[in-house]
Each structure stands twice: as structure tokens, then as C-alpha cells.
mmCIF file with all atom_site columns, C-alpha atoms in Angstrom:
data_model
loop_
_atom_site.group_PDB
_atom_site.id
_atom_site.type_symbol
_atom_site.label_atom_id
_atom_site.label_alt_id
_atom_site.label_comp_id
_atom_site.label_asym_id
_atom_site.label_entity_id
_atom_site.label_seq_id
_atom_site.pdbx_PDB_ins_code
_atom_site.Cartn_x
_atom_site.Cartn_y
_atom_site.Cartn_z
_atom_site.occupancy
_atom_site.B_iso_or_equiv
_atom_site.pdbx_formal_charge
_atom_site.auth_seq_id
_atom_site.auth_comp_id
_atom_site.auth_asym_id
_atom_site.auth_atom_id
_atom_site.pdbx_PDB_model_num
ATOM 1  C CA . MET A 1 1  ? 133.145 66.710 344.807 1.00 67.00 ? 597 MET A CA 1
ATOM 2  C CA . ARG A 1 2  ? 133.227 70.561 345.094 1.00 77.00 ? 598 ARG A CA 1
ATOM 3  C CA . ALA A 1 3  ? 133.973 72.305 341.686 1.00 87.00 ? 599 ALA A CA 1
ATOM 4  C CA . LEU A 1 4  ? 135.955 75.525 341.219 1.00 92.00 ? 600 LEU A CA 1
ATOM 5  C CA . GLY A 1 5  ? 133.459 78.347 341.003 1.00 93.00 ? 601 GLY A CA 1
ATOM 6  C CA . PRO A 1 6  ? 133.491 80.723 338.077 1.00 95.00 ? 602 PRO A CA 1
ATOM 7  C CA . GLU A 1 7  ? 135.574 83.453 339.901 1.00 96.00 ? 603 GLU A CA 1
ATOM 8  C CA . THR A 1 8  ? 138.028 80.876 341.250 1.00 96.00 ? 604 THR A CA 1
ATOM 9  C CA . ARG A 1 9  ? 138.418 79.343 337.783 1.00 95.00 ? 605 ARG A CA 1
ATOM 10 C CA . THR A 1 10 ? 138.916 82.557 336.256 1.00 96.00 ? 606 THR A CA 1
ATOM 11 C CA . LEU A 1 11 ? 141.717 83.321 338.754 1.00 96.00 ? 607 LEU A CA 1
ATOM 12 C CA . ALA A 1 12 ? 143.340 80.102 338.039 1.00 96.00 ? 608 ALA A CA 1
ATOM 13 C CA . GLN A 1 13 ? 143.272 80.696 334.222 1.00 94.00 ? 609 GLN A CA 1
ATOM 14 C CA . GLN A 1 14 ? 144.864 84.120 335.042 1.00 93.00 ? 610 GLN A CA 1
ATOM 15 C CA . GLN A 1 15 ? 147.691 82.459 337.001 1.00 93.00 ? 611 GLN A CA 1
ATOM 16 C CA . CYS A 1 16 ? 148.551 79.698 334.573 1.00 93.00 ? 612 CYS A CA 1
ATOM 17 C CA . GLY A 1 17 ? 146.156 77.141 335.969 1.00 96.00 ? 613 GLY A CA 1
ATOM 18 C CA . LEU A 1 18 ? 147.507 77.678 339.573 1.00 96.00 ? 614 LEU A CA 1
ATOM 19 C CA . LEU A 1 19 ? 146.031 78.582 342.788 1.00 97.00 ? 615 LEU A CA 1
ATOM 20 C CA . THR A 1 20 ? 147.356 78.973 346.224 1.00 97.00 ? 616 THR A CA 1
ATOM 21 C CA . SER A 1 21 ? 146.145 77.070 349.470 1.00 96.00 ? 617 SER A CA 1
ATOM 22 C CA . ALA A 1 22 ? 144.790 80.424 350.670 1.00 96.00 ? 618 ALA A CA 1
ATOM 23 C CA . GLN A 1 23 ? 143.011 81.122 347.480 1.00 97.00 ? 619 GLN A CA 1
ATOM 24 C CA . LEU A 1 24 ? 141.315 77.697 347.699 1.00 97.00 ? 620 LEU A CA 1
ATOM 25 C CA . ALA A 1 25 ? 140.374 78.212 351.358 1.00 96.00 ? 621 ALA A CA 1
ATOM 26 C CA . ALA A 1 26 ? 138.790 81.503 350.573 1.00 96.00 ? 622 ALA A CA 1
ATOM 27 C CA . ALA A 1 27 ? 136.701 79.686 347.872 1.00 96.00 ? 623 ALA A CA 1
ATOM 28 C CA . GLY A 1 28 ? 135.573 77.026 350.465 1.00 95.00 ? 624 GLY A CA 1
ATOM 29 C CA . PHE A 1 29 ? 137.963 74.151 349.937 1.00 96.00 ? 625 PHE A CA 1
ATOM 30 C CA . ARG A 1 30 ? 139.040 72.425 352.993 1.00 95.00 ? 626 ARG A CA 1
ATOM 31 C CA . ARG A 1 31 ? 142.557 70.771 353.273 1.00 94.00 ? 627 ARG A CA 1
ATOM 32 C CA . ARG A 1 32 ? 141.026 67.172 352.842 1.00 95.00 ? 628 ARG A CA 1
ATOM 33 C CA . ASP A 1 33 ? 139.280 68.391 349.591 1.00 93.00 ? 629 ASP A CA 1
ATOM 34 C CA . ILE A 1 34 ? 142.534 69.475 348.243 1.00 95.00 ? 630 ILE A CA 1
ATOM 35 C CA . ASP A 1 35 ? 144.448 66.379 349.429 1.00 95.00 ? 631 ASP A CA 1
ATOM 36 C CA . LEU A 1 36 ? 141.728 64.049 347.969 1.00 95.00 ? 632 LEU A CA 1
ATOM 37 C CA . ARG A 1 37 ? 142.166 65.951 344.451 1.00 95.00 ? 633 ARG A CA 1
ATOM 38 C CA . ILE A 1 38 ? 145.903 65.532 344.749 1.00 95.00 ? 634 ILE A CA 1
ATOM 39 C CA . ASP A 1 39 ? 145.489 61.704 345.639 1.00 96.00 ? 635 ASP A CA 1
ATOM 40 C CA . ARG A 1 40 ? 143.347 61.335 342.726 1.00 95.00 ? 636 ARG A CA 1
ATOM 41 C CA . GLY A 1 41 ? 145.706 62.990 340.395 1.00 94.00 ? 637 GLY A CA 1
ATOM 42 C CA . GLU A 1 42 ? 143.370 65.826 339.463 1.00 95.00 ? 638 GLU A CA 1
ATOM 43 C CA . TRP A 1 43 ? 145.641 68.461 341.115 1.00 96.00 ? 639 TRP A CA 1
ATOM 44 C CA . ILE A 1 44 ? 149.461 68.652 341.236 1.00 96.00 ? 640 ILE A CA 1
ATOM 45 C CA . ARG A 1 45 ? 151.191 70.108 344.117 1.00 96.00 ? 641 ARG A CA 1
ATOM 46 C CA . MET A 1 46 ? 153.748 72.612 342.785 1.00 95.00 ? 642 MET A CA 1
ATOM 47 C CA . SER A 1 47 ? 155.070 73.790 346.261 1.00 94.00 ? 643 SER A CA 1
ATOM 48 C CA . GLU A 1 48 ? 153.900 73.599 349.744 1.00 93.00 ? 644 GLU A CA 1
ATOM 49 C CA . HIS A 1 49 ? 151.461 76.585 349.048 1.00 94.00 ? 645 HIS A CA 1
ATOM 50 C CA . VAL A 1 50 ? 150.734 76.256 345.294 1.00 97.00 ? 646 VAL A CA 1
ATOM 51 C CA . LEU A 1 51 ? 148.608 73.797 343.354 1.00 97.00 ? 647 LEU A CA 1
ATOM 52 C CA . LEU A 1 52 ? 148.130 73.120 339.711 1.00 97.00 ? 648 LEU A CA 1
ATOM 53 C CA . THR A 1 53 ? 144.303 72.915 339.367 1.00 96.00 ? 649 THR A CA 1
ATOM 54 C CA . GLN A 1 54 ? 144.067 72.462 335.524 1.00 90.00 ? 650 GLN A CA 1
ATOM 55 C CA . SER A 1 55 ? 145.125 69.543 333.333 1.00 87.00 ? 651 SER A CA 1
ATOM 56 C CA . MET A 1 56 ? 147.942 71.023 331.246 1.00 88.00 ? 652 MET A CA 1
ATOM 57 C CA . PRO A 1 57 ? 151.492 70.683 330.788 1.00 90.00 ? 653 PRO A CA 1
ATOM 58 C CA . ILE A 1 58 ? 153.917 72.104 333.339 1.00 92.00 ? 654 ILE A CA 1
ATOM 59 C CA . THR A 1 59 ? 155.685 74.936 331.396 1.00 88.00 ? 655 THR A CA 1
ATOM 60 C CA . ARG A 1 60 ? 158.440 77.439 332.270 1.00 84.00 ? 656 ARG A CA 1
ATOM 61 C CA . ALA A 1 61 ? 155.556 80.112 332.626 1.00 85.00 ? 657 ALA A CA 1
ATOM 62 C CA . CYS A 1 62 ? 153.896 77.786 334.992 1.00 90.00 ? 658 CYS A CA 1
ATOM 63 C CA . ARG A 1 63 ? 156.952 77.336 337.108 1.00 89.00 ? 659 ARG A CA 1
ATOM 64 C CA . LEU A 1 64 ? 157.421 81.080 337.214 1.00 86.00 ? 660 LEU A CA 1
ATOM 65 C CA . TRP A 1 65 ? 153.913 81.603 338.378 1.00 89.00 ? 661 TRP A CA 1
ATOM 66 C CA . ALA A 1 66 ? 154.301 78.963 341.043 1.00 92.00 ? 662 ALA A CA 1
ATOM 67 C CA . ALA A 1 67 ? 157.361 80.741 342.374 1.00 88.00 ? 663 ALA A CA 1
ATOM 68 C CA . ALA A 1 68 ? 155.772 84.118 342.459 1.00 87.00 ? 664 ALA A CA 1
ATOM 69 C CA . LEU A 1 69 ? 152.715 82.757 344.163 1.00 92.00 ? 665 LEU A CA 1
ATOM 70 C CA . HIS A 1 70 ? 154.514 80.555 346.706 1.00 89.00 ? 666 HIS A CA 1
ATOM 71 C CA . PHE A 1 71 ? 156.416 83.637 348.313 1.00 84.00 ? 667 PHE A CA 1
ATOM 72 C CA . ASN A 1 72 ? 153.519 85.801 349.517 1.00 76.00 ? 668 ASN A CA 1
ATOM 73 C CA . GLY A 1 73 ? 154.329 89.438 348.995 1.00 73.00 ? 669 GLY A CA 1
ATOM 74 C CA . TYR A 1 74 ? 157.209 88.829 346.638 1.00 67.00 ? 670 TYR A CA 1
ATOM 75 C CA . GLY A 1 75 ? 157.023 89.204 342.812 1.00 69.00 ? 671 GLY A CA 1
ATOM 76 C CA . LEU A 1 76 ? 159.170 88.427 339.766 1.00 63.00 ? 672 LEU A CA 1
ATOM 77 C CA . ALA A 1 77 ? 161.422 91.089 338.241 1.00 67.00 ? 673 ALA A CA 1
ATOM 78 C CA . GLY A 1 78 ? 163.693 91.478 335.378 1.00 69.00 ? 674 GLY A CA 1
ATOM 79 C CA . SER A 1 79 ? 163.335 89.010 332.505 1.00 69.00 ? 675 SER A CA 1
ATOM 80 C CA . SER A 1 80 ? 161.180 86.632 334.468 1.00 68.00 ? 676 SER A CA 1
ATOM 81 C CA . ALA A 1 81 ? 158.493 89.500 334.897 1.00 68.00 ? 677 ALA A CA 1
ATOM 82 C CA . LEU A 1 82 ? 158.796 90.359 331.177 1.00 69.00 ? 678 LEU A CA 1
ATOM 83 C CA . GLU A 1 83 ? 158.498 86.586 330.118 1.00 69.00 ? 679 GLU A CA 1
ATOM 84 C CA . ILE A 1 84 ? 155.291 86.259 332.117 1.00 66.00 ? 680 ILE A CA 1
ATOM 85 C CA . ASP A 1 85 ? 153.945 89.191 330.355 1.00 64.00 ? 681 ASP A CA 1
ATOM 86 C CA . GLY A 1 86 ? 154.734 87.542 326.930 1.00 67.00 ? 682 GLY A CA 1
ATOM 87 C CA . LEU A 1 87 ? 158.073 88.808 325.939 1.00 65.00 ? 683 LEU A CA 1
ATOM 88 C CA . PRO A 1 88 ? 160.103 85.673 324.798 1.00 68.00 ? 684 PRO A CA 1
ATOM 89 C CA . GLU A 1 89 ? 162.911 84.268 326.786 1.00 64.00 ? 685 GLU A CA 1
ATOM 90 C CA . PRO A 1 90 ? 166.043 86.355 325.964 1.00 61.00 ? 686 PRO A CA 1
ATOM 91 C CA . ARG A 1 91 ? 168.562 84.328 323.944 1.00 64.00 ? 687 ARG A CA 1
ATOM 92 C CA . ASP A 1 92 ? 171.387 86.764 323.677 1.00 62.00 ? 688 ASP A CA 1
ATOM 93 C CA . GLY A 1 93 ? 172.101 87.627 327.354 1.00 57.00 ? 689 GLY A CA 1
ATOM 94 C CA . ARG A 1 94 ? 171.272 91.287 327.126 1.00 57.00 ? 690 ARG A CA 1
ATOM 95 C CA . ILE A 1 95 ? 168.721 90.867 329.826 1.00 53.00 ? 691 ILE A CA 1
ATOM 96 C CA . HIS A 1 96 ? 169.716 89.982 333.337 1.00 53.00 ? 692 HIS A CA 1
ATOM 97 C CA . HIS A 1 97 ? 168.371 86.777 334.663 1.00 49.00 ? 693 HIS A CA 1
#
């Protein structure tokens, strides 16, 4: 079975283990390759367009990345964007959610 190439693996690592269907297609993966990995439990479909391609827990950061990747052309803002960059989730309510 086709493995992720070094560039695609690096991209997934930068995106919390996630890749979009378009990114996988650009790397040469066909729909049936993706479906087979999902059926085998190797990958998890996070949304219609986003897949978790690494064995790891699904964290809040992973869910934020999935949301950002799902909506092409959109991004995270406010505390979500800060959180992805490493700032801890605010506990005192001073940053708008």
C-alpha cells in the first residue's frame, strides 16, 4: 500500500496529523486508497474533506486544525488561532471565544 512521502508526512505533522482530501490527491492518493485506509482503521475521517493520517489521540488542537482545514479559504481567529500557536486555552474569559 502506498505510503505518505516525506513532504506529505511533514505537512501532516505540521497540521496535527491531518491532511485534506485535496492534499492527499496531490500526493497521488486515489479515493479508493483513502477509503481502504479508513476501512482498515489506519486513518480517521474527521470531516468530509479532512483525515487524521497518524495514530494519535484526537485533541482539541487536532479538532481546531480539522475545522480550519475543512473550510478552504477560511482560517481560525481570536483565541482559537492563539491556541494553535501554543498559547494555552484561556480560563478567565478575557479573550473572546
